[in-house]
XYZ file of C-alpha atoms in Angstrom:
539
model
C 102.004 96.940 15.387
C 98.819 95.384 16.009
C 99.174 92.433 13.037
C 102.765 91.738 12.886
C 102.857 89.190 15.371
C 100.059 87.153 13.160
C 102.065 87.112 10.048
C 103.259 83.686 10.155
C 99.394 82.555 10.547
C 98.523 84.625 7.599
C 101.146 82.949 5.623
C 100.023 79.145 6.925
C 96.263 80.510 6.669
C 97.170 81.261 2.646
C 98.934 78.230 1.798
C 96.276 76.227 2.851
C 93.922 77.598 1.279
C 96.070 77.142 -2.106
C 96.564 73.497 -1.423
C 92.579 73.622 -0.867
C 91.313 74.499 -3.675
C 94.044 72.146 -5.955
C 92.950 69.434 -3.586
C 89.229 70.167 -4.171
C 89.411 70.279 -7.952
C 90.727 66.833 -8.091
C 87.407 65.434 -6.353
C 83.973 64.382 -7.968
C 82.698 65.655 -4.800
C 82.161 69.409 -3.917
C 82.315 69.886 0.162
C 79.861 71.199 2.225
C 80.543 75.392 2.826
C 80.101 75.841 6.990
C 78.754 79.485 7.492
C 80.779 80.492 10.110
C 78.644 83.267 12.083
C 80.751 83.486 14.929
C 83.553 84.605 13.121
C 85.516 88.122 13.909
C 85.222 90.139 10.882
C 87.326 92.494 11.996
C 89.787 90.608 12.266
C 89.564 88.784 9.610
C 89.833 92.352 8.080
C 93.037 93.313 9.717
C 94.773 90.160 8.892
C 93.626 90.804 5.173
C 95.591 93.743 5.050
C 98.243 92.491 6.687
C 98.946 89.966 4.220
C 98.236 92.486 1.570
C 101.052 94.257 2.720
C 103.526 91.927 3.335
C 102.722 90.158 0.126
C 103.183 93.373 -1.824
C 106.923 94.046 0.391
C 107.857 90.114 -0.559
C 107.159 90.651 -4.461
C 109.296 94.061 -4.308
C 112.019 92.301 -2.760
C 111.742 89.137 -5.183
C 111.631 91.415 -8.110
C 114.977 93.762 -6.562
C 116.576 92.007 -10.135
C 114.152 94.054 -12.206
C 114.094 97.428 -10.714
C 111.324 98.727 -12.561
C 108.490 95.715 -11.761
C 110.319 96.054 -8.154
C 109.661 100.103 -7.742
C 106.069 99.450 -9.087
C 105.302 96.816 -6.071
C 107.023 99.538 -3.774
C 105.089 102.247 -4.907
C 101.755 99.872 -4.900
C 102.621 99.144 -0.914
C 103.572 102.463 -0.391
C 100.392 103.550 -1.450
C 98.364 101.044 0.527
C 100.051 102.415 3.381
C 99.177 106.360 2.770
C 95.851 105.249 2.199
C 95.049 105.026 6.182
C 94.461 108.317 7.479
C 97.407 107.672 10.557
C 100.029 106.557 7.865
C 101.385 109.972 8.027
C 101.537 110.258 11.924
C 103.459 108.162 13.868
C 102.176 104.824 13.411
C 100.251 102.794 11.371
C 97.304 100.841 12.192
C 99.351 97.565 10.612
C 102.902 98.577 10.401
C 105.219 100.044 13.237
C 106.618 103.173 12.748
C 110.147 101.356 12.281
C 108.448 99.316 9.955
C 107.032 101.824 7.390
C 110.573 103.741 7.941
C 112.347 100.535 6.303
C 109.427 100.280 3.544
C 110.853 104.284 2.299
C 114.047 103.246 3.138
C 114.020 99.996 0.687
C 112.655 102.094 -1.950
C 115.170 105.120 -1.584
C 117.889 102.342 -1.888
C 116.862 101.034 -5.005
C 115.843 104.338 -7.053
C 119.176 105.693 -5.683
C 121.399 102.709 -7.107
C 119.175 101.081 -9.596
C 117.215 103.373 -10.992
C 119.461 106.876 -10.917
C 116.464 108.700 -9.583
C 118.040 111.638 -6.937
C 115.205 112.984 -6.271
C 112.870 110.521 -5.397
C 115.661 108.883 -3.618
C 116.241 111.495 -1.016
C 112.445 112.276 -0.593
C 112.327 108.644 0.180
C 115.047 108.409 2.941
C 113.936 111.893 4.086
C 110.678 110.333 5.078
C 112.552 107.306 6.135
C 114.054 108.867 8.941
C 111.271 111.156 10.071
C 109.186 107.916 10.755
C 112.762 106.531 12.686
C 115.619 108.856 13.072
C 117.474 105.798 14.227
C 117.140 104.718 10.645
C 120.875 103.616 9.883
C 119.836 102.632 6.423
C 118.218 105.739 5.711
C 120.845 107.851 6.714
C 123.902 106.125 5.298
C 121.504 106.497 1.834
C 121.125 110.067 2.240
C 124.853 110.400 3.069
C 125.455 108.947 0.103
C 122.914 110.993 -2.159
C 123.727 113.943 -0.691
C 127.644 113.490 -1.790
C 126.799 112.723 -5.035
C 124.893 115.660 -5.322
C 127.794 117.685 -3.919
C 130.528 116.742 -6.345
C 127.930 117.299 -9.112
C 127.893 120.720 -7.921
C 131.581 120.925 -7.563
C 131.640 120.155 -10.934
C 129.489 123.441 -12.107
C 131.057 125.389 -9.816
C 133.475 124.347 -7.043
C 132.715 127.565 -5.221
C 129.050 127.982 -5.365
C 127.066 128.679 -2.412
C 125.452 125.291 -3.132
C 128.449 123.492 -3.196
C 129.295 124.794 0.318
C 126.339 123.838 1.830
C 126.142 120.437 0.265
C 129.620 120.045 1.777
C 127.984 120.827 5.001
C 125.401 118.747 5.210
C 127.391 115.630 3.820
C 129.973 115.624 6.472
C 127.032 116.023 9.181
C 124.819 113.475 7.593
C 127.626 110.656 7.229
C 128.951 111.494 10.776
C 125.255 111.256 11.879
C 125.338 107.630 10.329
C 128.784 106.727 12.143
C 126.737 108.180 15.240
C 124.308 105.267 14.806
C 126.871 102.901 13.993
C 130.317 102.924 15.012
C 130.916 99.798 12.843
C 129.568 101.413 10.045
C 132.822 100.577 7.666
C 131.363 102.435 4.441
C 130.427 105.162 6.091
C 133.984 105.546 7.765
C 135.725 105.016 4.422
C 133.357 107.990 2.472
C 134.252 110.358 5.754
C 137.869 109.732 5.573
C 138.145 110.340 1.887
C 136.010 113.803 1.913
C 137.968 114.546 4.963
C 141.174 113.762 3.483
C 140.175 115.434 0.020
C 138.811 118.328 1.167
C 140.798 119.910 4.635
C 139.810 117.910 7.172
C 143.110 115.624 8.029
C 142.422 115.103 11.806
C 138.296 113.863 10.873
C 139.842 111.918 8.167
C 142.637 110.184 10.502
C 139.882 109.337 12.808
C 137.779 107.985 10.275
C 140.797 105.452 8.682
C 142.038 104.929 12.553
C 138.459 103.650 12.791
C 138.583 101.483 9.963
C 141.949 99.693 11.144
C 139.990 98.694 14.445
C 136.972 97.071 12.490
C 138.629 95.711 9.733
C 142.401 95.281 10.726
C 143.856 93.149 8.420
C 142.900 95.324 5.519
C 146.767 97.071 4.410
C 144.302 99.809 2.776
C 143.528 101.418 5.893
C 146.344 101.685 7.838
C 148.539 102.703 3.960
C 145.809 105.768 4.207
C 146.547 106.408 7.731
C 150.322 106.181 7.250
C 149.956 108.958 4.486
C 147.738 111.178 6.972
C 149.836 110.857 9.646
C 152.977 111.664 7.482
C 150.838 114.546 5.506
C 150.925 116.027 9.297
C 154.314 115.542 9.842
C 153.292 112.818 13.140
C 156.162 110.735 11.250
C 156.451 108.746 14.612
C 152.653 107.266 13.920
C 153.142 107.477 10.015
C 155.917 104.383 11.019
C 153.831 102.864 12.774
C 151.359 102.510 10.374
C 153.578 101.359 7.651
C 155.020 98.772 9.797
C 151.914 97.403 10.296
C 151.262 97.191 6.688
C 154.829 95.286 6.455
C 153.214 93.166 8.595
C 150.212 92.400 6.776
C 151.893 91.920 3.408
C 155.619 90.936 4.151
C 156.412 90.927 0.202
C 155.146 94.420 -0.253
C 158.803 96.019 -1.059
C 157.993 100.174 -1.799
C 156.156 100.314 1.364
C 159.257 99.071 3.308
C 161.241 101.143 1.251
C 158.799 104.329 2.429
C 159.264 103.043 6.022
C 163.047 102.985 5.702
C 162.782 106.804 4.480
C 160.576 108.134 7.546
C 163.600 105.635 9.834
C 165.870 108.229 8.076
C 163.545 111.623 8.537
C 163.238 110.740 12.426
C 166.958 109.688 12.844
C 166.979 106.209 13.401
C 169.572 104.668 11.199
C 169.952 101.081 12.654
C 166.223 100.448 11.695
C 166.164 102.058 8.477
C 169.324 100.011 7.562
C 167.651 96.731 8.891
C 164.563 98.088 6.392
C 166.613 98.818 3.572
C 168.812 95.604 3.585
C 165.129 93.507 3.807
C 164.190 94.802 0.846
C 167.817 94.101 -0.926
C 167.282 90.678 0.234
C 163.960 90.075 -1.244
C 164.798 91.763 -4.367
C 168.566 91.165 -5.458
C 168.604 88.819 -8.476
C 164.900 89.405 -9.390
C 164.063 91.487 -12.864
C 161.122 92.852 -11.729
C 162.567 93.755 -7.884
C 164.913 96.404 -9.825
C 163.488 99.418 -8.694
C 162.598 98.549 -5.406
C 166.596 97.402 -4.797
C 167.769 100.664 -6.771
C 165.337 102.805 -4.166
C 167.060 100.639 -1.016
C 170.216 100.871 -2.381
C 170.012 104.711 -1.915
C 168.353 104.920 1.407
C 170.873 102.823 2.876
C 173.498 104.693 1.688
C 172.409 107.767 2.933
C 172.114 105.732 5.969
C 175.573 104.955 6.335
C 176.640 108.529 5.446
C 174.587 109.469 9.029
C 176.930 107.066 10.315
C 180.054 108.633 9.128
C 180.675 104.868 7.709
C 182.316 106.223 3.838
C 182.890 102.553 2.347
C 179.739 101.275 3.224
C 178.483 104.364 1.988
C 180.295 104.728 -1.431
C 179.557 100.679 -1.570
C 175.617 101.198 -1.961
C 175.166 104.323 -3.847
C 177.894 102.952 -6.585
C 175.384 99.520 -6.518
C 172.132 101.667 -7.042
C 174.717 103.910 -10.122
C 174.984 100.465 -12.304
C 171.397 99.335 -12.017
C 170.668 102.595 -12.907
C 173.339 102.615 -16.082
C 172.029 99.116 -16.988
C 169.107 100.421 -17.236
C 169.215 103.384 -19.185
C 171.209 101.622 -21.663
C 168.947 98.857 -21.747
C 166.330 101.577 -22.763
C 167.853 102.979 -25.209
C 168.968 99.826 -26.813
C 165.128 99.057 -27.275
C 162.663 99.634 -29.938
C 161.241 102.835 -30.805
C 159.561 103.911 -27.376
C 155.961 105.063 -26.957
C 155.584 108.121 -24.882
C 155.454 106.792 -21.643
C 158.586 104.483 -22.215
C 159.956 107.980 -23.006
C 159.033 109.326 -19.930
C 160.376 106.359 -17.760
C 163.765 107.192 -19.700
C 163.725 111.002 -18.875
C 163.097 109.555 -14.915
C 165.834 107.372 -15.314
C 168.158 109.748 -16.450
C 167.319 112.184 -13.318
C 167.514 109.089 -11.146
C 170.811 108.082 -12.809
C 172.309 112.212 -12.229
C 171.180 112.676 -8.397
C 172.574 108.841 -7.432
C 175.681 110.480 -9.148
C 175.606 113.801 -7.949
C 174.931 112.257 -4.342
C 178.400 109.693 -4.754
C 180.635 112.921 -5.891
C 179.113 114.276 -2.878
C 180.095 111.982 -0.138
C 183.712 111.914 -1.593
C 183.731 115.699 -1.072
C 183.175 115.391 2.199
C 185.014 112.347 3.217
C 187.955 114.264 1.250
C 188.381 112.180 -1.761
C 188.389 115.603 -3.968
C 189.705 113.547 -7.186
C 187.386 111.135 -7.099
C 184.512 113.839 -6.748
C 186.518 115.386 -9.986
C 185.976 112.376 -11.716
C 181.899 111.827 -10.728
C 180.669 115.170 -11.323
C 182.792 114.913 -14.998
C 180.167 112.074 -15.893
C 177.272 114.475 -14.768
C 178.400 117.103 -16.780
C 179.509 114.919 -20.005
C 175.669 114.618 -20.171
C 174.543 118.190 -19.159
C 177.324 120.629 -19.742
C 175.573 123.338 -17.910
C 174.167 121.278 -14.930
C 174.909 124.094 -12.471
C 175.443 121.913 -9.167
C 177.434 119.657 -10.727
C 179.420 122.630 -11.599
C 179.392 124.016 -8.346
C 180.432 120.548 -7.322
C 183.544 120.247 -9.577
C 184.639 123.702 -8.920
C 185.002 122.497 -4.862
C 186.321 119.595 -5.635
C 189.233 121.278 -7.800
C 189.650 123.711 -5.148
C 190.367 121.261 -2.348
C 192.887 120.335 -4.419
C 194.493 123.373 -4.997
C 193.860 123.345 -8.401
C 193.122 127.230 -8.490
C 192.380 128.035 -12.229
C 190.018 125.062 -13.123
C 188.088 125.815 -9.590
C 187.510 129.150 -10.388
C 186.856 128.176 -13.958
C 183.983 125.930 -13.045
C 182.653 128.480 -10.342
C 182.197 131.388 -12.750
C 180.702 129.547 -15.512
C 178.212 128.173 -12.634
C 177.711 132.127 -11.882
C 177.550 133.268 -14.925
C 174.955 131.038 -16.246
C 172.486 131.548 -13.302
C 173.168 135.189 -12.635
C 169.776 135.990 -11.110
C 169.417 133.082 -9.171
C 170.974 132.591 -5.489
C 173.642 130.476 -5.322
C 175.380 130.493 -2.244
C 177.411 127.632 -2.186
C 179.177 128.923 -5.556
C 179.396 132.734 -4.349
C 180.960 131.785 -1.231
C 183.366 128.862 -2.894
C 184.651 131.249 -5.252
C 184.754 134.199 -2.730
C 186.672 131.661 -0.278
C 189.089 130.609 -2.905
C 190.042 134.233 -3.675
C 190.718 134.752 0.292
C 192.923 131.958 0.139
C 195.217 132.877 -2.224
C 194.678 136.424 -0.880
C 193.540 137.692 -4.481
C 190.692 139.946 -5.588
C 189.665 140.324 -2.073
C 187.155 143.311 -2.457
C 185.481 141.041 -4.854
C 185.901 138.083 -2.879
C 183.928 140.013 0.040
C 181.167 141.138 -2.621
C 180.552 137.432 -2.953
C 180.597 135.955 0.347
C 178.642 138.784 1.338
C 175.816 137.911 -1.232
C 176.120 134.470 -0.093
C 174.974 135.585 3.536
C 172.219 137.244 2.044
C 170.685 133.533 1.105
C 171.928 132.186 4.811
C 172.551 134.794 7.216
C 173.823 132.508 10.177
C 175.999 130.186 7.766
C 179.196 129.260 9.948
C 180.775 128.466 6.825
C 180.061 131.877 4.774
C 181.216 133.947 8.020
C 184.339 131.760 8.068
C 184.722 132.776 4.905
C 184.042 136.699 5.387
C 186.289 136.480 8.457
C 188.942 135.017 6.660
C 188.952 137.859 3.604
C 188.689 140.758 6.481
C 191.777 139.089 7.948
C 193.851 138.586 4.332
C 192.485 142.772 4.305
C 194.123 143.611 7.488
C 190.345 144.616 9.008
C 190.968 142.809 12.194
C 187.859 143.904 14.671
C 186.042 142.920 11.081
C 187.860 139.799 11.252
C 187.299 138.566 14.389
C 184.056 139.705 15.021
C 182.756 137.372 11.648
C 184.689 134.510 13.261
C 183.755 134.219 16.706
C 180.103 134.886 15.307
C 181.439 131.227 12.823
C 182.414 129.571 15.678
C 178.816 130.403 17.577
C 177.092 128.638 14.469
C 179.368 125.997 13.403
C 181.455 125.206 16.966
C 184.199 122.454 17.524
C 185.313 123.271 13.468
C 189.477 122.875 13.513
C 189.131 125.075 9.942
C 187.409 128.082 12.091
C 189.112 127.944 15.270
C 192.179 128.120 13.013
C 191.099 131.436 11.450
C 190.052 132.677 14.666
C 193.508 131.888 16.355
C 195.400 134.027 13.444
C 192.892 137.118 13.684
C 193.486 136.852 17.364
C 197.222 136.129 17.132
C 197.173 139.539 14.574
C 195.332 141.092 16.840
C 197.714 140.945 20.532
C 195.559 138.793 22.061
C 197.831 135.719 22.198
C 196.462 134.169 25.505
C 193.108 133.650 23.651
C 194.932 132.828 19.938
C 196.398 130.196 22.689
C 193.134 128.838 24.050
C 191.353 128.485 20.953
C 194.520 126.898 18.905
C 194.240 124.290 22.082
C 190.779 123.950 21.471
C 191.039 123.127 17.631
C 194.554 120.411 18.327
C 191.723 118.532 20.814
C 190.020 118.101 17.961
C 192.136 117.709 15.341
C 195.394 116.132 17.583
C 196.972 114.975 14.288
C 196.833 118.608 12.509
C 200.374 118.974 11.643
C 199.514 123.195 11.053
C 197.486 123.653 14.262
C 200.374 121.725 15.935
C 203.047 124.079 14.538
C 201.461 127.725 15.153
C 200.554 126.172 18.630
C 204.510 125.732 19.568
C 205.111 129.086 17.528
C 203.089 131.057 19.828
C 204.061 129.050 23.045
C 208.031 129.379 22.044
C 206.919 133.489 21.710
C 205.909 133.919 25.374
């Protein structure tokens, strides 16, 4: 650029000659005009221009607050420009090529976001970047013309040709701008959310991971890369990225309530308990903290379960049942609701059933049948029909031997599903007739519909092996429960079973070994203990 370096002697050349003339008309005296004949017109030319130009670029940036007066000094410099011959080749007898390439550049930007003109806009950064294809600016404004272009044509039709090709060339255009500038922040952020909106998880987590290094105190980013990350089931990063969100903002509760469920997904029960008990420390004894301590309350207890610790267990799941109650009641104790108070009751409810449904579960299988009895009975009192609840009940009363309400509760759980697979129920019911060595042919129909849903079930071939044995079909027998013991070993229950079909069979030296097997498990088994001396006092 020949003139550039001059500019700041244009501008000093044209203020004096302002201050001149204001100077002059406050004199009696006119001065004496010097003819200067040594002077380089061409030159003088040049630097004419020069300040023509710049004085035209200063007004369209002074006037960026009125678009329209702005575009018209644009389009006036613009002009100026095109009207040298070599204004369309490379460079410009004034101007760089960089130089013009930020003049179309400027103007794309503001009939893009001031003046809603698409069009013009692209055709402006198009020529941007064919005078500089290092044109950051002009890219990143394409980029962002050419995706609104592309959901406009999603909107029309989502499948369209067009639409496809639009999606093309965005994702190459705004990775072309990160290609420029790895800082580019916006740039990142638009390529992450098409990426993450529209297939493309892994460009999307590099986009957000890319975000976190330039701005890394922003929770935004690494929330969006926790939700990639877990989308992709990398639950191991998702953590990671939530922790360092915990981090960021200590007091944000439902995130560290997230991270304590991915602590339980992955196994890691210490630090989801540590989790869950932060957030019950922030939030006991505040209003607003209720559903956050509710949410914890649950997670812990599941927890705790993992750990085979019952009272801790039973403690925090009954905690997160009477927030839940108070709640409820406390909703429908209110005015008449709008819809969406409606809604938050109908969620409530569900909430208020599954913390329930989970309780009567952990006292089935930490053997407190009657207090299971008594949990899923609340369940039901609100939903008569709530089919695992009556699934639930019907176990419970069968563990303790209560034969006719167990089957009572099993059938009508049967009966009102009857196309639907329901294992559990088939093979409760099926298991119950086996042990009170009734309606065996029956009871073999329905553990053997049961295995249908879960072929490999050590439980449902216990209880197949158990009916063949009741039937007197001892290869039948045996075969089921050695092929129970494969799927479900160290079980005392099985290896019981197993030891009688064996025992039926001849084969006392292995009814021995595997009754000796289930006492090291179970030492305190008063049964196992008894047929063990039976068959040792037989020898």
């Amino acid at each position: 650029m020949k003139y550039l370096s001059i500019l700041t002697t244009v501008v000093l050349i044209i203020t004096c000659l302002a201050l001149g003339s204001s100077l002059q008309a406050q004199t009696a005296e006119t001065p004496e005009l010097l003819s200067l004949t040594d002077v380089d017109t061409g030159l003088n030319a040049g630097m004419t221009r020069t300040a023509k130009i710049y004085t035209n670029l200063m007004w369209a940036t002074y006037s960026k607050r009125k678009p329209h007066k702005s575009k018209l000094a644009y389009d006036a410099l613009i002009a100026e420009l095109e009207s040298d011959a070599s204004a369309a080749t490379v460079e410009n007898e004034t101007l760089s090529a960089q130089g013009i390439s930020f003049i179309y550049a400027e103007r794309a930007t503001l009939r893009f976001s001031k003046l809603q003109d698409i069009k013009g806009a692209e055709e402006d950064a198009e020529k941007a970047i064919e005078f500089n294809p290092e044109n950051v600016n002009a890219t990143w404004i394409l980029g962002k013309i050419i995706t609104t272009r592309f959901f406009s044509e999603v909107e029309r039709n989502r499948n369209s040709q067009r639409a496809v090709d639009l999606k093309e060339r965005m994702f190459s255009t705004l990775k072309r701008v990160i290609e420029l500038n790895p800082d580019h922040d916006e740039a990142h952020f638009y390529l992450g959310s098409m990426g993450r909106d529209f297939g493309q998880p892994e460009l999307a987590i590099d986009a957000f991971k890319a975000l976190t290094r330039i701005i890394p105190y922003d929770p935004r980013y690494h929330t969006e890369l926790a939700k990639l990350y877990e989308s992709q089931n990398r639950l191991q990063e998702a953590q990671q990225s939530y922790e360092r969100v915990v981090t960021i903002l200590p007091q944000q509760m439902n995130t560290r309530n997230h991270l304590g469920q991915l602590y339980l997904q992955t196994g890691d029960y210490p630090a989801a308990i540590k989790t869950f008990l932060a957030v019950l420390a922030a939030t006991e004894g505040s209003k607003n903290g209720i559903p956050n301590e509710i949410e914890a309350h649950l997670g812990i207890s599941l927890a705790y379960q993992a750990q085979n610790n019952f009272e801790k267990a039973e403690h925090h799941i009954i905690r997160a049942i009477v927030l839940l109650e108070a709640r409820v009641l406390s909703m429908r104790s209110g005015a008449r609701s709008s819809r969406a108070r409606r809604t938050e009751r109908i969620k409530l409810a569900e909430g208020l059933r599954d913390a329930r449904y989970t309780l009567a579960q952990i006292y089935l299988r930490f053997n407190s049948p009657q207090k299971a009895v008594q949990t899923f009975a609340k369940i039901l009192a609100t939903d008569a029909n709530d089919v695992q609840a009556l699934i639930g009940i019907g176990i419970a009363y069968q563990m303790i031997d209560d034969v006719p309400q167990a089957e009572t509760y099993l059938r009508k759980a049967i009966d009102l599903s009857p196309n639907a697979e329901l294992p559990d129920a088939y093979n409760a019911l099926g298991y119950l007739y086996a042990e009170q060595g009734i309606k065996l042919d029956e009871a073999a129909v329905l553990v053997r519909r049961a295995l249908k849903s879960v072929p490999t079930s050590g439980a449902y071939l216990d209880s197949l092996g158990l009916i063949y044995l009741k039937q007197g079909k001892l290869d039948a027998a045996i075969e089921n429960l050695e092929q129970a013991n494969k799927h479900l070993p160290d079980t005392p229950e099985i290896l019981l079973h197993l030891g009688d079909a064996y025992l039926e069979k001849g084969l006392k030296d292995r009814a021995l070994k595997t009754l000796e097997d289930a006492v090291r498990l179970e030492p305190d088994n008063a049964e196992l203990l008894q047929k063990l001396d039976d068959i040792k006092s037989s020898r």
